[in-house]
Tab-separated table of C-alpha atoms in Angstrom:
chain	number	residue	atom	x	y	z
A	10	MET	CA	106.627	26.455	107.154
A	11	PRO	CA	104.398	29.496	106.871
A	12	GLU	CA	102.388	30.428	110.090
A	13	PHE	CA	99.053	30.617	108.061
A	14	ASP	CA	97.668	29.353	104.836
A	15	LEU	CA	96.208	32.751	104.145
A	16	LEU	CA	97.135	36.089	105.745
A	17	VAL	CA	94.570	38.931	104.997
A	18	ILE	CA	95.806	42.487	105.555
A	19	GLY	CA	92.868	44.710	106.514
A	20	GLY	CA	89.617	43.742	108.204
A	21	GLY	CA	86.976	45.756	106.185
A	22	PRO	CA	84.110	44.280	104.378
A	23	GLY	CA	86.389	42.757	101.857
A	24	GLY	CA	89.009	41.580	104.299
A	25	TYR	CA	86.903	39.972	106.980
A	26	VAL	CA	84.568	38.310	104.456
A	27	ALA	CA	87.559	36.843	102.691
A	28	ALA	CA	88.994	35.620	105.987
A	29	ILE	CA	85.763	33.957	107.071
A	30	ARG	CA	85.259	32.186	103.640
A	31	ALA	CA	88.821	30.994	103.616
A	32	ALA	CA	88.445	29.511	107.058
A	33	GLN	CA	85.192	27.917	105.984
A	34	ARG	CA	87.158	26.319	103.211
A	35	GLY	CA	89.480	24.740	105.769
A	36	LEU	CA	92.461	27.168	105.447
A	37	THR	CA	94.255	28.425	108.536
A	38	VAL	CA	93.866	32.159	108.448
A	39	GLY	CA	95.353	35.205	109.990
A	40	LEU	CA	93.973	38.742	109.800
A	41	VAL	CA	95.817	41.859	110.434
A	42	GLU	CA	93.854	45.009	111.443
A	43	LYS	CA	95.101	48.148	112.979
A	44	GLU	CA	91.806	49.629	114.096
A	45	ARG	CA	88.423	47.953	114.626
A	46	PRO	CA	86.976	45.283	112.420
A	47	GLY	CA	84.715	46.307	109.743
A	48	GLY	CA	86.849	48.873	108.113
A	49	VAL	CA	85.710	52.084	106.560
A	50	CYS	CA	82.243	50.829	105.896
A	51	LEU	CA	81.357	49.879	109.444
A	52	ASN	CA	83.391	52.548	111.267
A	53	TRP	CA	83.633	55.607	109.090
A	54	GLY	CA	81.230	55.104	106.016
A	55	CYS	CA	78.209	52.997	105.183
A	56	ILE	CA	76.886	52.328	108.642
A	57	PRO	CA	77.502	55.421	110.666
A	58	THR	CA	76.436	57.857	107.959
A	59	LYS	CA	73.289	55.815	107.510
A	60	ALA	CA	72.510	55.632	111.140
A	61	MET	CA	72.660	59.487	111.240
A	62	LEU	CA	70.740	59.924	107.971
A	63	ARG	CA	67.975	57.796	109.491
A	64	SER	CA	67.819	60.244	112.596
A	65	ALA	CA	67.627	63.119	110.067
A	66	GLU	CA	64.861	61.350	108.304
A	67	VAL	CA	62.914	60.665	111.354
A	68	PHE	CA	63.353	64.362	112.230
A	69	HIS	CA	62.105	65.406	108.824
A	70	THR	CA	59.024	63.034	109.088
A	71	ILE	CA	57.986	64.422	112.471
A	72	ALA	CA	58.440	67.942	111.191
A	73	HIS	CA	55.996	67.111	108.415
A	74	ALA	CA	53.640	65.019	110.606
A	75	ALA	CA	50.720	67.351	110.165
A	76	GLU	CA	50.529	66.044	106.650
A	77	PHE	CA	49.622	62.803	108.005
A	78	GLY	CA	47.061	64.100	110.585
A	79	ILE	CA	49.552	63.911	113.404
A	80	TYR	CA	50.660	66.890	115.389
A	81	ALA	CA	53.940	67.105	117.420
A	82	ASP	CA	54.808	70.228	119.412
A	83	ASN	CA	58.193	71.617	120.590
A	84	LEU	CA	60.184	69.500	118.083
A	85	ARG	CA	63.854	69.498	118.654
A	86	PHE	CA	66.905	67.221	118.132
A	87	ASP	CA	69.872	66.313	120.309
A	88	TYR	CA	72.844	66.051	118.148
A	89	ALA	CA	74.867	64.363	120.924
A	90	ALA	CA	72.257	61.740	121.201
A	91	VAL	CA	72.327	61.234	117.234
A	92	ARG	CA	75.946	60.563	117.567
A	93	GLN	CA	75.644	58.413	120.588
A	94	ARG	CA	72.990	56.257	118.604
A	95	LYS	CA	75.468	55.949	115.681
A	96	ASP	CA	78.174	54.966	118.028
A	97	GLY	CA	76.043	52.188	119.627
A	98	ILE	CA	75.142	50.743	116.219
A	99	VAL	CA	78.747	50.837	115.055
A	100	LYS	CA	80.038	49.037	118.131
A	101	GLU	CA	77.250	46.427	117.998
A	102	LEU	CA	78.086	45.613	114.296
A	103	THR	CA	81.878	45.748	114.772
A	104	ASP	CA	81.547	43.547	117.912
A	105	GLY	CA	79.430	41.211	115.783
A	106	VAL	CA	82.157	41.036	113.080
A	107	ALA	CA	84.768	40.245	115.785
A	108	GLY	CA	82.680	37.523	117.014
A	109	LEU	CA	82.164	36.046	113.548
A	110	LEU	CA	85.922	36.114	112.936
A	111	ASN	CA	86.359	34.346	116.311
A	112	ALA	CA	83.619	31.721	115.624
A	113	ASN	CA	85.305	30.800	112.341
A	114	GLY	CA	88.665	30.288	113.948
A	115	VAL	CA	90.407	33.344	112.249
A	116	THR	CA	93.363	34.691	114.215
A	117	VAL	CA	93.212	38.462	114.493
A	118	ILE	CA	96.446	40.303	114.854
A	119	GLU	CA	96.090	43.922	115.764
A	120	GLY	CA	98.512	46.256	114.313
A	121	HIS	CA	99.946	47.789	111.094
A	122	ALA	CA	101.291	45.278	108.370
A	123	ARG	CA	104.154	46.068	106.061
A	124	PHE	CA	105.710	43.637	103.644
A	125	THR	CA	109.343	42.246	104.154
A	126	SER	CA	108.996	39.768	101.340
A	127	THR	CA	106.261	38.501	99.023
A	128	THR	CA	104.447	36.556	101.598
A	129	THR	CA	105.907	37.760	104.791
A	130	VAL	CA	104.881	40.871	106.773
A	131	GLU	CA	106.095	42.459	109.952
A	132	VAL	CA	103.286	43.689	112.210
A	133	VAL	CA	103.785	46.875	114.326
A	134	GLU	CA	101.473	45.936	117.119
A	135	ALA	CA	99.745	48.369	119.409
A	136	GLY	CA	98.074	45.933	121.861
A	137	PRO	CA	94.429	44.815	121.739
A	138	SER	CA	91.854	47.571	121.438
A	139	PRO	CA	88.674	47.608	123.621
A	140	ILE	CA	86.708	46.243	120.692
A	141	PHE	CA	88.474	42.892	121.119
A	142	GLU	CA	88.232	42.438	124.898
A	143	GLY	CA	86.470	39.233	125.641
A	144	GLY	CA	85.852	38.761	121.876
A	145	PRO	CA	87.909	36.961	119.135
A	146	ARG	CA	91.169	35.442	119.817
A	147	TYR	CA	94.137	37.409	118.675
A	148	ALA	CA	97.851	37.296	118.854
A	149	ALA	CA	98.944	38.751	122.168
A	150	ALA	CA	100.700	42.150	121.883
A	151	PRO	CA	102.058	42.892	125.361
A	152	THR	CA	104.459	45.465	124.202
A	153	ALA	CA	103.326	48.569	122.420
A	154	ASN	CA	105.027	49.047	119.038
A	155	ALA	CA	106.528	45.521	119.135
A	156	VAL	CA	107.287	44.050	115.839
A	157	ARG	CA	106.089	40.545	114.988
A	158	THR	CA	106.836	38.705	111.804
A	159	VAL	CA	103.991	36.792	110.187
A	160	SER	CA	104.155	34.435	107.096
A	161	ALA	CA	101.717	32.815	104.914
A	162	GLU	CA	101.380	30.614	102.019
A	163	ASP	CA	99.006	33.395	100.328
A	164	VAL	CA	98.354	37.029	101.110
A	165	ILE	CA	95.379	39.106	100.452
A	166	VAL	CA	95.839	42.899	100.453
A	167	ALA	CA	92.500	44.438	101.686
A	168	THR	CA	93.613	47.906	103.142
A	169	GLY	CA	90.832	49.969	101.574
A	170	SER	CA	90.934	53.690	100.865
A	171	VAL	CA	91.097	57.068	102.549
A	172	PRO	CA	89.506	60.387	101.769
A	173	ALA	CA	91.216	62.373	98.823
A	174	VAL	CA	92.782	65.678	99.845
A	175	LEU	CA	92.263	68.722	97.573
A	176	PRO	CA	95.544	70.378	96.290
A	177	ILE	CA	94.202	74.007	96.757
A	178	PRO	CA	95.219	76.757	99.040
A	179	GLY	CA	93.634	76.631	102.478
A	180	ALA	CA	92.682	72.815	102.255
A	181	ASP	CA	94.793	72.304	105.570
A	182	LEU	CA	93.065	75.068	107.526
A	183	PRO	CA	91.087	74.274	110.716
A	184	GLY	CA	87.414	73.765	109.848
A	185	VAL	CA	88.171	72.032	106.611
A	186	ILE	CA	87.286	68.322	107.024
A	187	THR	CA	86.832	65.260	105.028
A	188	SER	CA	84.061	62.682	105.330
A	189	ASP	CA	85.920	60.978	108.110
A	190	GLY	CA	86.337	64.361	109.962
A	191	ALA	CA	82.665	65.027	109.853
A	192	PHE	CA	82.143	62.359	112.347
A	193	GLY	CA	84.318	64.376	114.832
A	194	LEU	CA	81.877	67.377	114.724
A	195	THR	CA	80.215	67.663	118.139
A	196	GLU	CA	77.637	70.223	116.985
A	197	VAL	CA	75.828	71.006	113.765
A	198	PRO	CA	77.453	73.779	111.864
A	199	LYS	CA	75.466	76.848	110.988
A	200	ARG	CA	76.982	77.312	107.583
A	201	LEU	CA	78.455	74.328	105.509
A	202	VAL	CA	80.097	74.209	102.033
A	203	VAL	CA	80.501	70.810	100.508
A	204	ILE	CA	83.063	70.410	97.906
A	205	GLY	CA	81.891	67.605	95.631
A	206	GLY	CA	78.426	66.419	94.634
A	207	SER	CA	78.954	62.771	94.333
A	208	ALA	CA	77.504	60.334	96.714
A	209	VAL	CA	79.539	61.219	99.788
A	210	GLY	CA	79.124	64.999	99.457
A	211	ALA	CA	75.360	64.688	98.601
A	212	GLU	CA	74.699	62.502	101.721
A	213	TRP	CA	76.383	64.873	104.156
A	214	ALA	CA	74.712	67.833	102.498
A	215	ASN	CA	71.356	66.238	102.993
A	216	LEU	CA	72.012	65.261	106.496
A	217	PHE	CA	73.082	68.724	107.813
A	218	HIS	CA	70.410	70.386	105.902
A	219	GLU	CA	67.812	68.280	107.776
A	220	PHE	CA	69.249	69.628	110.953
A	221	GLY	CA	69.003	73.316	109.915
A	222	THR	CA	72.406	73.882	108.439
A	223	ASP	CA	72.781	76.415	105.573
A	224	VAL	CA	74.236	74.174	102.948
A	225	THR	CA	75.915	74.856	99.651
A	226	VAL	CA	77.274	72.129	97.350
A	227	VAL	CA	79.874	72.956	94.781
A	228	GLU	CA	80.228	70.411	91.915
A	229	MET	CA	82.585	70.767	88.906
A	230	GLN	CA	80.270	68.646	86.627
A	231	ASP	CA	77.083	69.876	85.303
A	232	ARG	CA	74.827	67.923	87.731
A	233	LEU	CA	74.994	66.233	91.125
A	234	VAL	CA	76.030	62.550	91.323
A	235	PRO	CA	77.743	62.713	87.895
A	236	LEU	CA	78.340	59.014	87.622
A	237	GLU	CA	74.640	58.297	87.568
A	238	ASP	CA	72.282	58.603	84.587
A	239	LYS	CA	72.090	62.180	83.630
A	240	GLU	CA	68.350	62.508	84.294
A	241	ILE	CA	68.871	61.202	87.952
A	242	GLY	CA	71.649	63.932	88.512
A	243	VAL	CA	69.410	66.713	87.183
A	244	ALA	CA	66.445	65.503	89.265
A	245	LEU	CA	68.609	65.540	92.487
A	246	VAL	CA	69.776	69.067	91.749
A	247	ARG	CA	65.939	70.027	91.289
A	248	SER	CA	65.064	68.263	94.491
A	249	PHE	CA	67.947	69.817	96.563
A	250	THR	CA	67.196	73.318	95.345
A	251	LYS	CA	63.468	73.039	96.096
A	252	ARG	CA	64.237	72.065	99.618
A	253	GLY	CA	66.689	74.897	100.199
A	254	ILE	CA	70.023	73.248	99.605
A	255	LYS	CA	72.046	75.616	97.318
A	256	VAL	CA	73.741	73.875	94.397
A	257	LEU	CA	76.457	75.244	92.223
A	258	THR	CA	77.379	73.048	89.340
A	259	GLY	CA	79.999	73.615	86.666
A	260	ALA	CA	81.955	75.263	89.375
A	261	THR	CA	85.175	74.633	91.200
A	262	VAL	CA	86.878	75.760	94.509
A	263	THR	CA	89.941	77.557	93.828
A	264	ALA	CA	90.784	78.621	97.428
A	265	ILE	CA	89.788	78.509	101.039
A	266	ALA	CA	90.840	81.251	103.498
A	267	GLU	CA	90.193	82.254	107.042
A	268	GLY	CA	87.842	85.192	107.526
A	269	GLY	CA	86.487	87.230	110.331
A	270	THR	CA	83.608	85.002	111.118
A	271	GLY	CA	84.833	81.663	109.856
A	272	LEU	CA	85.983	80.554	106.356
A	273	THR	CA	85.613	81.954	103.057
A	274	VAL	CA	85.430	79.613	99.961
A	275	THR	CA	86.290	81.089	96.583
A	276	VAL	CA	84.457	79.509	93.758
A	277	GLY	CA	85.520	79.829	90.091
A	278	GLY	CA	83.466	79.144	87.110
A	279	ALA	CA	80.901	80.981	84.996
A	280	LYS	CA	79.906	83.045	88.154
A	281	PRO	CA	83.029	83.440	90.554
A	282	GLN	CA	81.808	84.149	94.136
A	283	GLU	CA	82.841	83.868	97.706
A	284	LEU	CA	81.003	81.662	100.024
A	285	PRO	CA	81.098	82.094	103.919
A	286	ALA	CA	81.245	78.921	105.781
A	287	ASP	CA	81.891	77.730	109.392
A	288	VAL	CA	82.964	74.181	108.081
A	289	VAL	CA	83.939	73.151	104.658
A	290	LEU	CA	83.527	69.363	103.837
A	291	VAL	CA	85.685	67.872	101.101
A	292	GLY	CA	84.040	64.903	99.431
A	293	VAL	CA	85.768	64.612	96.193
A	294	GLY	CA	86.727	60.973	96.224
A	295	ARG	CA	88.981	58.505	97.797
A	296	ARG	CA	92.646	57.236	97.239
A	297	PRO	CA	94.226	53.808	97.987
A	298	ASN	CA	95.367	53.210	101.516
A	299	THR	CA	98.656	51.732	100.812
A	300	ALA	CA	100.992	54.137	102.855
A	301	GLY	CA	103.678	52.297	104.693
A	302	LEU	CA	102.573	48.882	103.383
A	303	GLY	CA	105.780	48.253	101.544
A	304	LEU	CA	104.244	47.276	98.275
A	305	GLU	CA	107.638	47.853	96.526
A	306	ILE	CA	109.368	45.383	98.759
A	307	ALA	CA	106.924	42.670	97.677
A	308	GLY	CA	107.188	43.758	94.044
A	309	ILE	CA	103.461	44.594	93.943
A	310	ALA	CA	102.868	47.186	91.196
A	311	THR	CA	100.460	50.019	91.207
A	312	ASP	CA	98.868	52.143	88.450
A	313	ALA	CA	99.231	55.824	87.936
A	314	ARG	CA	96.567	56.592	90.603
A	315	GLY	CA	98.189	54.213	93.105
A	316	PHE	CA	95.664	51.353	92.839
A	317	ILE	CA	96.756	47.754	92.652
A	318	PRO	CA	95.858	46.060	89.200
A	319	VAL	CA	94.241	42.665	89.484
A	320	ASP	CA	92.983	39.968	87.145
A	321	GLU	CA	89.487	38.302	87.277
A	322	HIS	CA	90.404	36.153	90.160
A	323	LEU	CA	91.898	39.130	92.149
A	324	ARG	CA	95.498	38.116	91.589
A	325	THR	CA	98.141	40.735	91.497
A	326	GLY	CA	101.188	40.426	89.256
A	327	VAL	CA	102.947	38.850	92.156
A	328	GLU	CA	102.428	35.049	92.679
A	329	HIS	CA	100.611	34.228	95.854
A	330	VAL	CA	99.444	37.880	96.400
A	331	TYR	CA	95.997	38.974	95.911
A	332	ALA	CA	94.192	42.301	96.316
A	333	ILE	CA	90.516	43.128	96.981
A	334	GLY	CA	88.171	46.022	97.661
A	335	ASP	CA	88.903	49.841	97.312
A	336	VAL	CA	92.655	49.219	96.913
A	337	THR	CA	92.078	47.700	93.509
A	338	GLY	CA	90.143	50.767	92.250
A	339	LYS	CA	87.670	48.577	90.545
A	340	ALA	CA	84.391	50.010	92.218
A	341	LEU	CA	84.978	51.711	95.643
A	342	LEU	CA	81.854	49.937	97.131
A	343	ALA	CA	81.636	47.844	100.223
A	344	HIS	CA	79.592	45.123	98.618
A	345	VAL	CA	82.023	44.859	95.718
A	346	ALA	CA	84.804	44.328	98.240
A	347	SER	CA	82.852	41.666	99.968
A	348	HIS	CA	82.196	39.860	96.556
A	349	GLN	CA	85.937	40.158	95.673
A	350	GLY	CA	86.775	38.842	99.099
A	351	LEU	CA	84.710	35.711	98.400
A	352	VAL	CA	86.232	35.205	94.826
A	353	ALA	CA	89.784	35.677	96.143
A	354	ALA	CA	89.265	33.256	98.947
A	355	ASP	CA	87.590	30.631	96.842
A	356	THR	CA	90.256	30.831	94.297
A	357	ILE	CA	92.999	30.371	96.838
A	358	ALA	CA	91.136	27.440	98.244
A	359	GLY	CA	90.762	25.947	94.858
A	360	HIS	CA	87.134	26.612	94.187
A	361	ALA	CA	85.751	28.117	91.066
A	362	ALA	CA	84.476	31.693	91.489
A	363	HIS	CA	84.004	34.830	89.481
A	364	ILE	CA	82.648	38.455	89.639
A	365	ASP	CA	80.670	40.346	87.057
A	366	TYR	CA	81.601	43.968	87.235
A	367	ASN	CA	78.722	44.812	84.614
A	368	VAL	CA	76.135	44.210	87.243
A	369	ILE	CA	77.115	46.292	90.287
A	370	PRO	CA	74.275	48.146	91.983
A	371	ALA	CA	75.053	51.363	93.814
A	372	ALA	CA	72.934	53.477	96.178
A	373	THR	CA	73.192	57.043	97.463
A	374	PHE	CA	71.179	57.676	100.683
A	375	THR	CA	69.970	61.157	100.022
A	376	HIS	CA	66.323	62.195	100.268
A	377	PRO	CA	65.214	61.225	97.694
A	378	GLU	CA	67.261	58.135	97.522
A	379	ILE	CA	69.123	57.173	94.451
A	380	ALA	CA	70.124	53.674	93.232
A	381	SER	CA	71.340	52.382	89.871
A	382	VAL	CA	72.665	49.184	88.084
A	383	GLY	CA	73.999	48.546	84.648
A	384	LEU	CA	74.315	50.974	81.828
A	385	THR	CA	73.115	54.620	81.736
A	386	GLU	CA	71.329	55.911	78.760
A	387	ASP	CA	74.398	57.741	77.436
A	388	ALA	CA	76.603	54.686	78.207
A	389	ALA	CA	74.342	52.332	76.390
A	390	LYS	CA	74.414	54.628	73.312
A	391	ALA	CA	78.089	55.043	73.439
A	392	ALA	CA	78.289	51.166	73.436
A	393	GLY	CA	76.461	51.084	70.244
A	394	HIS	CA	73.238	49.725	71.651
A	395	ASP	CA	69.881	50.661	69.921
A	396	ILE	CA	67.831	51.386	72.915
A	397	VAL	CA	64.397	52.165	74.202
A	398	THR	CA	64.072	54.034	77.583
A	399	ALA	CA	61.012	53.988	79.982
A	400	LYS	CA	60.157	55.921	83.026
A	401	PHE	CA	57.351	55.644	85.566
A	402	PRO	CA	56.781	58.258	88.370
A	403	PHE	CA	56.447	57.229	91.952
A	404	ALA	CA	53.605	59.820	91.980
A	405	ALA	CA	51.337	57.399	90.028
A	406	LEU	CA	51.941	54.620	92.630
A	407	GLY	CA	49.173	54.198	95.296
A	408	ARG	CA	51.723	52.979	97.771
A	409	ALA	CA	53.937	55.949	97.313
A	410	LYS	CA	50.972	58.334	97.881
A	411	SER	CA	49.898	56.658	100.997
A	412	PHE	CA	53.549	56.482	102.115
A	413	GLY	CA	53.708	60.299	101.720
A	414	ASP	CA	56.818	60.132	99.587
A	415	GLN	CA	56.166	60.255	95.905
A	416	GLU	CA	58.957	62.163	94.425
A	417	GLY	CA	61.131	60.770	91.779
A	418	PHE	CA	60.920	57.883	89.081
A	419	LEU	CA	62.284	54.654	87.851
A	420	LYS	CA	63.970	54.505	84.535
A	421	ILE	CA	64.739	51.395	82.500
A	422	VAL	CA	67.239	51.322	79.572
A	423	ALA	CA	66.600	48.268	77.325
A	424	GLY	CA	67.530	46.999	74.067
A	425	LYS	CA	65.066	48.067	71.370
A	426	GLN	CA	64.854	44.848	69.320
A	427	HIS	CA	64.659	42.215	72.115
A	428	GLY	CA	63.801	44.415	75.200
A	429	GLU	CA	66.629	43.065	77.228
A	430	VAL	CA	67.235	45.131	80.414
A	431	LEU	CA	70.663	47.094	80.115
A	432	GLY	CA	70.262	49.381	82.998
A	433	VAL	CA	67.837	50.518	85.800
A	434	HIS	CA	68.029	53.964	87.481
A	435	ILE	CA	65.900	55.072	90.392
A	436	ILE	CA	65.377	58.352	92.279
A	437	GLY	CA	62.727	58.150	95.068
A	438	PRO	CA	61.644	56.262	98.202
A	439	SER	CA	63.361	52.924	99.014
A	440	ALA	CA	65.454	53.154	95.804
A	441	SER	CA	68.266	51.209	97.492
A	442	ASP	CA	65.891	48.189	98.266
A	443	LEU	CA	64.158	48.434	94.823
A	444	ILE	CA	67.394	48.228	92.745
A	445	THR	CA	67.932	44.536	93.467
A	446	GLU	CA	65.087	43.630	91.066
A	447	GLY	CA	67.084	45.508	88.396
A	448	ALA	CA	70.384	43.831	89.243
A	449	LEU	CA	68.680	40.354	89.045
A	450	ALA	CA	66.928	41.329	85.791
A	451	ILE	CA	70.244	42.208	84.201
A	452	SER	CA	72.031	39.081	85.592
A	453	LEU	CA	69.368	36.783	84.344
A	454	GLU	CA	69.073	38.607	80.970
A	455	ALA	CA	65.563	39.445	81.563
A	456	THR	CA	63.487	41.504	79.064
A	457	LEU	CA	60.639	44.048	79.420
A	458	ASP	CA	58.159	41.388	78.626
A	459	GLU	CA	59.335	39.240	81.486
A	460	LEU	CA	59.385	42.105	83.893
A	461	ALA	CA	55.904	43.157	82.814
A	462	GLU	CA	54.515	39.608	83.032
A	463	THR	CA	55.808	39.126	86.571
A	464	ILE	CA	52.964	39.598	89.029
A	465	HIS	CA	53.985	42.181	91.635
A	466	ALA	CA	52.241	42.601	94.969
A	467	HIS	CA	49.846	45.668	95.319
A	468	PRO	CA	50.002	48.162	96.759
A	469	THR	CA	53.837	48.280	96.874
A	470	LEU	CA	56.648	50.463	95.798
A	471	GLY	CA	58.100	47.457	93.915
A	472	GLU	CA	55.327	47.589	91.307
A	473	ILE	CA	57.256	50.493	89.808
A	474	GLY	CA	59.566	48.042	87.864
A	475	MET	CA	56.559	46.319	86.305
A	476	GLU	CA	54.899	49.690	85.430
A	477	ALA	CA	58.051	51.080	83.859
A	478	ALA	CA	58.427	47.847	81.807
A	479	LEU	CA	54.840	48.271	80.508
A	480	VAL	CA	55.630	51.931	79.467
A	481	GLY	CA	58.667	50.494	77.626
A	482	LEU	CA	56.446	48.163	75.754
A	483	GLY	CA	54.143	50.877	74.680
A	484	LEU	CA	51.351	49.430	76.902
A	485	PRO	CA	51.097	51.736	80.051
A	486	ILE	CA	48.326	51.096	82.413
A	487	HIS	CA	48.628	53.686	85.045
A	488	VAL	CA	50.026	56.634	83.171
A	489	ALA	CA	48.557	58.230	79.959
A	490	PRO	CA	50.186	56.999	76.770
A	491	PRO	CA	52.406	59.290	74.872
A	492	ARG	CA	50.691	61.642	72.585
A	493	LYS	CA	50.766	60.562	68.889
A	494	ARG	CA	52.371	63.274	66.575
């Protein structure tokens, strides 16, 4: 008999959520995790970067406190304390996840799993890490590197992703780091070149700039955050440039070399140049974390990029084997992994569940923040929609003015005939919180009329969705109507 009804490989935001849901459904569940619970999101991504970005935001606010009639002298920051605060938040949350796994009766096995058959894995155990002491129950691992065999009726692969490495000369030099490596920096670099202007690169560029680093971002596309609506990416370039972050778009890094005072980054493109740097941060994407997992032994196929294809219920091509999260390549976002975990666990337990990949909100925690859901203007046109677009600026909101942060706008992409909301795109304060209304609007097939007729509290930043809807209907109240030609 299998030891568990379900074995989850990986304890990130997909894996631990799947394990908890399956246990709630009455299954016996084992979870294999080689590091700390929470995966990349809690340990190396979402949470630690946001904790450090919050420190940078506070520093920025105090530096501009005179604008609010508040005066602060001798302003300084302690980067060691910033990192210590981040570590404390990470430990609190990972301890919390460990406690939740324990409370739900999930058996945590610490180590690295590799398939020996379709539903059997061997776990190279390294003993319990401090994060587990006094916390959840786990299989004892008295001998380092001992091998334990674990079997289950069903298996979920939730091993996540790791930073991609650039195949260019000098990418392996000291001082060239990934987003993971950035957490190892014990001091703020004087000169930083960020390769890649997507969410990861833009966030790190923003963070170090606030702490005084001379930052240059190199992006091969014609704008930053190229997956976002074009107007959003262009607006972020404009904002970064205004604040003193140098942005090179339409450019590629061809080589990195050691120089007399650090590193030299060679940039090709319309204007080839050499950039001096103390640290080079590579933020060009992520690849599936499947090394040493033994997928081929279990017969689990991967696509050309190494991701595991799955169906709408997260089944792989192998019976009783599921995959969730970044390793599927669907959308490399923690909240998508969590929802996939719920769907996979419910499916295994015999409950109906589904996921709609057309309504996935995304957020980038730069200053200004960026968030989006649904179709961009270009994507809507490419899909054959006859559309109307509407924008409303934060500068026209009383709350944004009183808040002291009025940069940016909200943009709605809607169907022209019926006004159905197809996409919402925001750059500005609290964008990551405001996007939820857009996601709900698309999920419920709401129209511009329905958004406009919904009473929004005043004065709030949330009014911006209603105001943009009014613009889309040609009935703007708090901005001037477009000029008639």
